[in-house]
Amino acid sequence: MALDGIYLSFLVSKVNELLKGAKVDKIHQPSKNELVFIMRTKGGMHKLYFSADANSPRFSVVEKTPENPQTPPMLCMLFRKKLTSATLVSVEQYGLDRIAFFNFDATNDIGDRVKLTLAVEIMAQHSNVILINEDNRIVDALKRVDAEKSSYRLVLPGAEYKLPPPQEKLDLRECEPSAVCEAVLGLTNAKLSSAILKTIQGVSPLVSREIAYRVSGDDKAVADLCADEKMKLLCEICDLKSMLINEKCEPMMVLDASEKPMEFSFMPIKQYGESFKAIVKPDVFSLLEGFYSERDRLSRTRSKAAELFKMLENCIERTARKLNNQQEDLDKCADRESIRINAELVTAAQYRLQKGASVYEVENYYDNNSIVKITVDPALTPSQNAQRLYKEYHKACKAEDMLIKLIEENL
């Protein structure tokens, strides 16, 4: 479940209520896609958390934050230089889109007051946190975007800040519910949830499905809606606008059958029936923190399990290779008796063998005095070559005993 524009509007309202006029005390960057601002207010310190991670983009006031690295990244140092002691003037949302602007009153290097804006864009893999100066130029961002990544806009230091492509949707706060309802019903070839999603700004697929469920108990095609269901649709749109205008929401988390966080929203979710558990949270901050902290915990558990399995696979592969090599060495040791026999034959015939020969031809009295050829070192005397062969034999015997034990241990 992505953080939608309507939920974001409630977040913006609560951040303004809690942190408007607060000063930036410290800034941390736990990872390349995260920022934490420690905000000082008259009532105490608060942690303002930003994430541009593709799987969990958001901003919120939180109780717990990720551990900070010992050495702050360069981007963190830049943000500290620009925003430490700055005052949060306001937080504004771009329509009902998933873009929020944190406006700060800061001081530059020579002591002059300057306006800086932190643009927080919540857009899945395109999510970003961008610092903008009063000339609408980008100071820097969590994610830099060059011409190779985007042909629409650059997100690079010094470039002009440009809003993401606009969505042609209706803002409920500025439109009459009847006009919005008429626009939805005009998409006769679409499913109701799809028509809602394409028409109303700030609603997520989850909310669109929920409205469709409340209207018809199913997700009918718009063309199949009866008059009563069309009236229900208008009522649902009126209720949604009332929640927005009055800034009243019911933060709710949905857990699946194994009680893992599955969805969250600013309104009650009924479409899953009795098989899923719904938990109401006291505010939009605690809902986000509870949802994502549990998801992050499960993700870390899966990640650690995957690492352990990978280590186990590597260990098994290493052991298999070791066993294979040891078995090959053991097979070589099986020829040790022929080495001993060669050593004896060279010893017996050394009186007639000459130094400098690379091959000795001797009679094998173990095999009816048949002639065998034994490869030797021409730099050694016959006696020395015999001793070398004896050493190879004893070495093979010891190696066989050791390899048998090692193979048994590795099995």
Short mmCIF file of C-alpha atoms in Angstrom, two decimals:
data_model
loop_
_atom_site.label_atom_id
_atom_site.label_comp_id
_atom_site.label_asym_id
_atom_site.label_seq_id
_atom_site.Cartn_x
_atom_site.Cartn_y
_atom_site.Cartn_z
CA MET A 1 0.00 0.00 0.00
CA ALA A 2 1.51 3.30 -1.10
CA LEU A 3 1.12 6.49 0.87
CA ASP A 4 -1.58 8.35 -1.10
CA GLY A 5 -2.23 12.07 -1.54
CA ILE A 6 -5.18 12.27 0.85
CA TYR A 7 -3.26 10.56 3.65
CA LEU A 8 -0.40 12.94 2.86
CA SER A 9 -2.74 15.90 3.37
CA PHE A 10 -3.47 14.72 6.91
CA LEU A 11 0.27 14.26 7.51
CA VAL A 12 0.98 17.80 6.31
CA SER A 13 -1.69 19.19 8.61
CA LYS A 14 -0.33 17.32 11.66
CA VAL A 15 3.30 18.28 10.93
CA ASN A 16 2.28 21.93 10.68
CA GLU A 17 0.36 21.63 13.94
CA LEU A 18 3.25 20.00 15.79
CA LEU A 19 6.41 21.47 14.22
CA LYS A 20 5.56 24.87 12.73
CA GLY A 21 8.13 27.29 14.19
CA ALA A 22 10.45 24.44 15.28
CA LYS A 23 14.20 24.74 14.74
CA VAL A 24 16.44 22.11 13.16
CA ASP A 25 18.72 20.92 15.95
CA LYS A 26 20.51 18.01 14.25
CA ILE A 27 20.42 16.16 10.94
CA HIS A 28 21.34 12.51 10.42
CA GLN A 29 21.46 10.29 7.32
CA PRO A 30 21.10 6.64 8.41
CA SER A 31 21.25 5.38 4.81
CA LYS A 32 21.48 6.75 1.28
CA ASN A 33 17.67 7.06 1.05
CA GLU A 34 16.90 8.28 4.58
CA LEU A 35 17.14 11.54 6.51
CA VAL A 36 16.29 12.36 10.12
CA PHE A 37 15.80 15.94 11.32
CA ILE A 38 15.85 16.46 15.08
CA MET A 39 13.41 19.35 15.58
CA ARG A 40 13.44 21.51 18.70
CA THR A 41 10.14 23.01 19.82
CA LYS A 42 8.97 24.70 23.01
CA GLY A 43 7.41 21.41 24.02
CA GLY A 44 10.54 19.33 23.46
CA MET A 45 12.44 17.46 20.75
CA HIS A 46 10.82 15.60 17.86
CA LYS A 47 12.23 13.34 15.16
CA LEU A 48 11.13 14.20 11.63
CA TYR A 49 11.87 11.22 9.39
CA PHE A 50 12.16 11.21 5.57
CA SER A 51 12.49 8.13 3.36
CA ALA A 52 12.90 8.00 -0.41
CA ASP A 53 13.12 4.22 -0.44
CA ALA A 54 11.13 2.77 -3.36
CA ASN A 55 9.31 0.28 -1.11
CA SER A 56 8.45 2.64 1.74
CA PRO A 57 8.66 6.33 0.74
CA ARG A 58 7.22 8.68 3.37
CA PHE A 59 7.78 11.41 5.91
CA SER A 60 6.53 11.32 9.47
CA VAL A 61 7.23 12.26 13.06
CA VAL A 62 8.56 9.10 14.71
CA GLU A 63 9.70 7.77 18.06
CA LYS A 64 12.43 5.44 16.79
CA THR A 65 14.91 6.03 13.98
CA PRO A 66 17.50 3.80 12.28
CA GLU A 67 21.03 3.72 13.67
CA ASN A 68 23.33 6.42 12.32
CA PRO A 69 26.67 5.69 10.62
CA GLN A 70 29.81 6.72 12.51
CA THR A 71 30.89 8.98 9.63
CA PRO A 72 28.13 11.15 8.13
CA PRO A 73 27.84 11.09 4.31
CA MET A 74 28.77 14.18 2.31
CA LEU A 75 25.12 14.94 1.55
CA CYS A 76 24.32 14.90 5.26
CA MET A 77 27.16 17.35 5.91
CA LEU A 78 25.76 19.66 3.21
CA PHE A 79 22.25 19.52 4.69
CA ARG A 80 23.67 20.25 8.13
CA LYS A 81 25.53 23.26 6.79
CA LYS A 82 22.43 24.65 5.08
CA LEU A 83 19.66 23.78 7.54
CA THR A 84 21.05 23.46 11.07
CA SER A 85 19.28 26.09 13.25
CA ALA A 86 16.82 26.84 10.42
CA THR A 87 13.18 27.43 11.41
CA LEU A 88 10.38 25.42 9.82
CA VAL A 89 7.97 28.10 8.56
CA SER A 90 5.35 25.86 6.98
CA VAL A 91 4.64 22.59 5.19
CA GLU A 92 2.57 22.75 2.00
CA GLN A 93 1.17 20.08 -0.26
CA TYR A 94 1.03 20.37 -4.03
CA GLY A 95 -2.71 19.95 -4.57
CA LEU A 96 -3.57 16.47 -3.43
CA ASP A 97 -0.52 15.06 -5.15
CA ARG A 98 2.13 13.13 -3.24
CA ILE A 99 4.50 16.10 -3.05
CA ALA A 100 5.10 18.18 0.09
CA PHE A 101 7.25 21.30 0.50
CA PHE A 102 8.95 21.99 3.85
CA ASN A 103 9.72 25.72 3.90
CA PHE A 104 12.60 26.83 6.12
CA ASP A 105 13.91 30.22 7.22
CA ALA A 106 17.69 29.75 7.35
CA THR A 107 20.96 31.68 7.53
CA ASN A 108 23.63 31.59 4.81
CA ASP A 109 27.43 31.68 5.20
CA ILE A 110 27.56 35.46 5.65
CA GLY A 111 24.67 35.61 8.11
CA ASP A 112 21.88 36.73 5.77
CA ARG A 113 18.42 35.20 6.08
CA VAL A 114 17.51 32.91 3.18
CA LYS A 115 14.54 30.75 2.27
CA LEU A 116 15.20 27.08 1.67
CA THR A 117 12.65 24.45 0.69
CA LEU A 118 12.79 20.70 1.12
CA ALA A 119 10.69 19.04 -1.58
CA VAL A 120 9.56 15.57 -0.56
CA GLU A 121 8.26 13.53 -3.50
CA ILE A 122 6.47 10.28 -2.63
CA MET A 123 6.40 8.42 -5.95
CA ALA A 124 7.56 4.79 -5.54
CA GLN A 125 10.93 4.27 -7.27
CA HIS A 126 10.97 7.94 -8.27
CA SER A 127 10.66 9.14 -4.66
CA ASN A 128 13.13 11.81 -3.64
CA VAL A 129 14.03 14.49 -1.09
CA ILE A 130 15.35 17.62 -2.79
CA LEU A 131 16.77 20.78 -1.20
CA ILE A 132 15.90 23.94 -3.18
CA ASN A 133 17.17 27.50 -2.68
CA GLU A 134 15.14 30.71 -2.96
CA ASP A 135 16.02 31.01 -6.66
CA ASN A 136 14.30 27.67 -7.29
CA ARG A 137 17.67 26.03 -7.93
CA ILE A 138 18.49 22.57 -6.61
CA VAL A 139 21.14 22.51 -3.89
CA ASP A 140 21.27 18.69 -3.80
CA ALA A 141 19.04 15.64 -3.42
CA LEU A 142 19.01 12.13 -1.99
CA LYS A 143 18.77 10.82 -5.55
CA ARG A 144 20.40 12.68 -8.43
CA VAL A 145 18.71 12.28 -11.81
CA ASP A 146 20.69 13.04 -14.97
CA ALA A 147 19.63 13.14 -18.62
CA GLU A 148 20.22 9.40 -19.02
CA LYS A 149 17.65 8.62 -16.31
CA SER A 150 15.01 11.18 -17.23
CA SER A 151 14.33 13.19 -20.35
CA TYR A 152 11.63 15.24 -18.57
CA ARG A 153 13.63 16.91 -15.79
CA LEU A 154 17.07 16.96 -14.19
CA VAL A 155 17.62 16.63 -10.46
CA LEU A 156 21.18 17.87 -10.15
CA PRO A 157 22.89 20.60 -8.11
CA GLY A 158 22.39 23.95 -9.84
CA ALA A 159 19.54 22.80 -12.06
CA GLU A 160 16.17 24.53 -11.87
CA TYR A 161 13.61 22.60 -9.84
CA LYS A 162 10.77 21.37 -11.98
CA LEU A 163 7.63 19.66 -10.71
CA PRO A 164 6.95 16.08 -11.83
CA PRO A 165 4.46 15.70 -14.71
CA PRO A 166 0.97 16.78 -13.54
CA GLN A 167 -1.95 14.36 -13.30
CA GLU A 168 -5.20 15.38 -14.91
CA LYS A 169 -7.38 14.57 -11.92
CA LEU A 170 -9.95 16.46 -9.85
CA ASP A 171 -9.15 17.95 -6.44
CA LEU A 172 -12.10 17.13 -4.19
CA ARG A 173 -11.51 20.23 -2.10
CA GLU A 174 -12.09 22.46 -5.11
CA CYS A 175 -14.87 20.56 -6.88
CA GLU A 176 -18.49 19.81 -6.14
CA PRO A 177 -19.12 16.13 -5.31
CA SER A 178 -21.80 15.99 -8.01
CA ALA A 179 -19.28 17.11 -10.67
CA VAL A 180 -16.76 14.52 -9.46
CA CYS A 181 -19.44 11.82 -9.47
CA GLU A 182 -20.46 12.77 -12.98
CA ALA A 183 -16.84 12.56 -14.15
CA VAL A 184 -16.48 9.06 -12.64
CA LEU A 185 -19.73 7.87 -14.22
CA GLY A 186 -18.57 9.24 -17.55
CA LEU A 187 -15.93 6.48 -17.77
CA THR A 188 -18.51 3.88 -18.75
CA ASN A 189 -16.05 1.33 -20.12
CA ALA A 190 -14.02 1.11 -16.91
CA LYS A 191 -14.46 -0.75 -13.65
CA LEU A 192 -15.74 1.53 -10.90
CA SER A 193 -12.50 1.39 -8.88
CA SER A 194 -10.47 2.20 -11.98
CA ALA A 195 -12.77 5.11 -12.87
CA ILE A 196 -12.42 6.53 -9.33
CA LEU A 197 -8.63 6.16 -9.46
CA LYS A 198 -8.43 7.94 -12.83
CA THR A 199 -10.72 10.79 -11.74
CA ILE A 200 -10.07 11.75 -8.12
CA GLN A 201 -6.70 13.19 -7.14
CA GLY A 202 -5.01 11.74 -4.08
CA VAL A 203 -6.81 8.38 -3.82
CA SER A 204 -4.90 5.11 -3.89
CA PRO A 205 -5.99 1.83 -5.52
CA LEU A 206 -6.95 0.62 -2.03
CA VAL A 207 -9.29 3.56 -1.40
CA SER A 208 -10.72 3.27 -4.91
CA ARG A 209 -11.52 -0.40 -4.33
CA GLU A 210 -12.99 0.41 -0.92
CA ILE A 211 -15.38 2.99 -2.36
CA ALA A 212 -16.39 0.57 -5.12
CA TYR A 213 -17.00 -2.13 -2.51
CA ARG A 214 -19.17 0.18 -0.42
CA VAL A 215 -21.18 1.23 -3.47
CA SER A 216 -21.96 -2.19 -4.95
CA GLY A 217 -20.40 -4.87 -2.78
CA ASP A 218 -18.24 -5.67 -5.77
CA ASP A 219 -16.23 -3.86 -8.43
CA LYS A 220 -18.80 -3.49 -11.17
CA ALA A 221 -18.31 -1.81 -14.51
CA VAL A 222 -19.50 1.79 -14.37
CA ALA A 223 -22.05 1.08 -17.09
CA ASP A 224 -23.65 -1.64 -14.92
CA LEU A 225 -24.37 0.58 -11.92
CA CYS A 226 -28.03 1.01 -11.05
CA ALA A 227 -29.59 4.29 -9.93
CA ASP A 228 -29.34 3.35 -6.25
CA GLU A 229 -25.65 2.53 -6.60
CA LYS A 230 -25.00 5.82 -8.39
CA MET A 231 -26.58 7.61 -5.45
CA LYS A 232 -24.37 5.64 -3.04
CA LEU A 233 -21.34 6.70 -5.07
CA LEU A 234 -22.31 10.36 -4.69
CA CYS A 235 -22.72 9.87 -0.92
CA GLU A 236 -19.27 8.24 -0.66
CA ILE A 237 -17.68 11.12 -2.56
CA CYS A 238 -19.47 13.62 -0.27
CA ASP A 239 -18.16 11.76 2.80
CA LEU A 240 -14.64 11.72 1.38
CA LYS A 241 -14.74 15.47 0.75
CA SER A 242 -16.09 16.06 4.27
CA MET A 243 -13.13 14.12 5.75
CA LEU A 244 -10.75 16.28 3.73
CA ILE A 245 -12.35 19.63 4.50
CA ASN A 246 -12.79 18.91 8.21
CA GLU A 247 -9.39 17.17 8.48
CA LYS A 248 -10.94 14.19 10.25
CA CYS A 249 -9.59 10.75 9.52
CA GLU A 250 -9.63 7.30 11.07
CA PRO A 251 -6.09 5.88 10.73
CA MET A 252 -6.40 2.13 10.25
CA MET A 253 -4.03 -0.77 9.61
CA VAL A 254 -5.15 -4.07 8.07
CA LEU A 255 -3.38 -7.29 9.06
CA ASP A 256 -3.53 -10.48 7.02
CA ALA A 257 -4.41 -13.95 8.38
CA SER A 258 -0.89 -14.31 9.87
CA GLU A 259 -1.21 -10.82 11.42
CA LYS A 260 1.37 -9.25 9.15
CA PRO A 261 0.76 -5.60 8.12
CA MET A 262 -0.89 -5.60 4.71
CA GLU A 263 -2.55 -2.21 4.16
CA PHE A 264 -3.12 1.13 5.87
CA SER A 265 -5.45 4.02 5.19
CA PHE A 266 -7.04 7.19 6.57
CA MET A 267 -10.47 5.52 6.49
CA PRO A 268 -11.97 2.20 7.67
CA ILE A 269 -11.29 -0.67 5.25
CA LYS A 270 -14.11 -3.21 4.98
CA GLN A 271 -13.50 -4.87 1.62
CA TYR A 272 -11.48 -7.79 3.08
CA GLY A 273 -14.28 -9.06 5.29
CA GLU A 274 -13.83 -10.97 8.55
CA SER A 275 -10.72 -12.90 7.49
CA PHE A 276 -8.50 -9.86 8.06
CA LYS A 277 -7.92 -7.93 11.25
CA ALA A 278 -8.26 -4.14 11.37
CA ILE A 279 -6.42 -2.03 13.96
CA VAL A 280 -7.31 1.62 14.56
CA LYS A 281 -4.38 3.87 15.48
CA PRO A 282 -4.61 7.14 17.46
CA ASP A 283 -2.98 9.34 14.78
CA VAL A 284 -1.41 9.32 11.34
CA PHE A 285 2.14 9.30 12.75
CA SER A 286 1.77 6.20 14.94
CA LEU A 287 0.02 4.36 12.11
CA LEU A 288 2.90 4.91 9.69
CA GLU A 289 5.53 4.06 12.29
CA GLY A 290 3.70 0.91 13.38
CA PHE A 291 3.08 -0.25 9.82
CA TYR A 292 6.56 0.33 8.45
CA SER A 293 8.49 -0.69 11.57
CA GLU A 294 6.77 -4.09 11.53
CA ARG A 295 7.30 -4.43 7.78
CA ASP A 296 10.95 -3.44 8.18
CA ARG A 297 11.36 -5.97 11.00
CA LEU A 298 9.92 -8.74 8.84
CA SER A 299 12.06 -7.60 5.91
CA ARG A 300 15.20 -7.67 8.08
CA THR A 301 14.26 -11.14 9.33
CA ARG A 302 13.83 -12.39 5.75
CA SER A 303 17.09 -10.73 4.78
CA LYS A 304 18.99 -12.36 7.64
CA ALA A 305 17.40 -15.73 6.82
CA ALA A 306 18.46 -15.33 3.19
CA GLU A 307 22.00 -14.48 4.32
CA LEU A 308 22.11 -17.57 6.53
CA PHE A 309 20.84 -19.78 3.72
CA LYS A 310 23.44 -18.27 1.40
CA MET A 311 26.19 -18.93 3.95
CA LEU A 312 24.93 -22.50 4.34
CA GLU A 313 24.91 -23.02 0.56
CA ASN A 314 28.46 -21.64 0.30
CA CYS A 315 29.58 -23.91 3.13
CA ILE A 316 28.03 -26.94 1.45
CA GLU A 317 29.66 -26.03 -1.87
CA ARG A 318 33.07 -25.53 -0.24
CA THR A 319 32.77 -28.85 1.62
CA ALA A 320 31.73 -30.65 -1.57
CA ARG A 321 34.72 -29.22 -3.44
CA LYS A 322 37.02 -30.14 -0.56
CA LEU A 323 35.64 -33.70 -0.48
CA ASN A 324 36.08 -34.02 -4.22
CA ASN A 325 39.71 -32.86 -4.04
CA GLN A 326 40.43 -35.12 -1.07
CA GLN A 327 38.90 -38.10 -2.86
CA GLU A 328 41.05 -37.41 -5.93
CA ASP A 329 44.15 -37.27 -3.70
CA LEU A 330 43.08 -40.49 -2.00
CA ASP A 331 42.71 -42.21 -5.39
CA LYS A 332 46.28 -41.19 -6.19
CA CYS A 333 47.45 -42.81 -2.96
CA ALA A 334 46.05 -46.14 -4.13
CA ASP A 335 49.11 -46.43 -6.42
CA ARG A 336 51.55 -46.33 -3.51
CA GLU A 337 52.46 -50.06 -3.72
CA SER A 338 53.74 -49.64 -7.25
CA ILE A 339 55.96 -46.79 -5.98
CA ARG A 340 57.38 -49.08 -3.25
CA ILE A 341 58.03 -51.83 -5.77
CA ASN A 342 59.80 -49.38 -8.09
CA ALA A 343 61.96 -48.23 -5.19
CA GLU A 344 62.96 -51.84 -4.42
CA LEU A 345 63.70 -52.62 -8.07
CA VAL A 346 65.93 -49.54 -8.41
CA THR A 347 67.73 -50.46 -5.17
CA ALA A 348 68.31 -54.01 -6.38
CA ALA A 349 69.63 -52.88 -9.76
CA GLN A 350 71.56 -49.79 -8.72
CA TYR A 351 74.95 -51.50 -9.18
CA ARG A 352 74.46 -51.39 -12.96
CA LEU A 353 72.47 -48.15 -13.30
CA GLN A 354 74.12 -44.87 -14.26
CA LYS A 355 73.55 -41.31 -13.07
CA GLY A 356 72.13 -39.03 -15.79
CA ALA A 357 69.51 -41.37 -17.17
CA SER A 358 65.90 -40.13 -17.03
CA VAL A 359 64.45 -43.66 -17.31
CA TYR A 360 65.68 -46.87 -15.69
CA GLU A 361 64.93 -50.20 -17.36
CA VAL A 362 65.01 -52.92 -14.70
CA GLU A 363 63.74 -56.49 -14.22
CA ASN A 364 60.61 -56.84 -12.13
CA TYR A 365 61.18 -59.99 -10.11
CA TYR A 366 57.61 -59.68 -8.84
CA ASP A 367 56.39 -60.29 -12.42
CA ASN A 368 58.57 -63.05 -13.96
CA ASN A 369 61.48 -60.62 -14.45
CA SER A 370 59.57 -58.60 -17.05
CA ILE A 371 61.25 -55.33 -17.99
CA VAL A 372 59.69 -52.15 -16.52
CA LYS A 373 60.58 -48.55 -17.24
CA ILE A 374 60.82 -46.22 -14.19
CA THR A 375 60.97 -42.44 -14.68
CA VAL A 376 63.62 -40.88 -12.42
CA ASP A 377 65.52 -37.63 -11.86
CA PRO A 378 68.66 -37.61 -14.06
CA ALA A 379 70.37 -35.22 -11.64
CA LEU A 380 70.33 -37.89 -8.90
CA THR A 381 72.30 -41.09 -8.46
CA PRO A 382 70.47 -44.44 -8.61
CA SER A 383 70.69 -44.68 -4.79
CA GLN A 384 69.24 -41.17 -4.39
CA ASN A 385 66.41 -41.92 -6.84
CA ALA A 386 65.59 -45.06 -4.86
CA GLN A 387 65.46 -43.02 -1.64
CA ARG A 388 63.22 -40.46 -3.37
CA LEU A 389 60.81 -43.21 -4.39
CA TYR A 390 60.76 -44.59 -0.84
CA LYS A 391 59.93 -41.10 0.46
CA GLU A 392 57.07 -40.82 -2.04
CA TYR A 393 55.77 -44.17 -0.85
CA HIS A 394 55.84 -43.22 2.86
CA LYS A 395 54.31 -39.83 2.04
CA ALA A 396 51.47 -41.56 0.19
CA CYS A 397 50.86 -43.88 3.15
CA LYS A 398 50.62 -40.97 5.59
CA ALA A 399 48.47 -38.98 3.18
CA GLU A 400 46.05 -41.91 2.83
CA ASP A 401 45.57 -42.17 6.60
CA MET A 402 45.04 -38.42 6.92
CA LEU A 403 42.67 -38.18 3.93
CA ILE A 404 40.50 -41.02 5.23
CA LYS A 405 40.06 -39.16 8.52
CA LEU A 406 39.36 -35.83 6.80
CA ILE A 407 36.78 -37.36 4.48
CA GLU A 408 35.00 -38.97 7.42
CA GLU A 409 34.92 -35.59 9.23
CA ASN A 410 33.49 -33.75 6.20
CA LEU A 411 30.78 -36.29 5.44
#
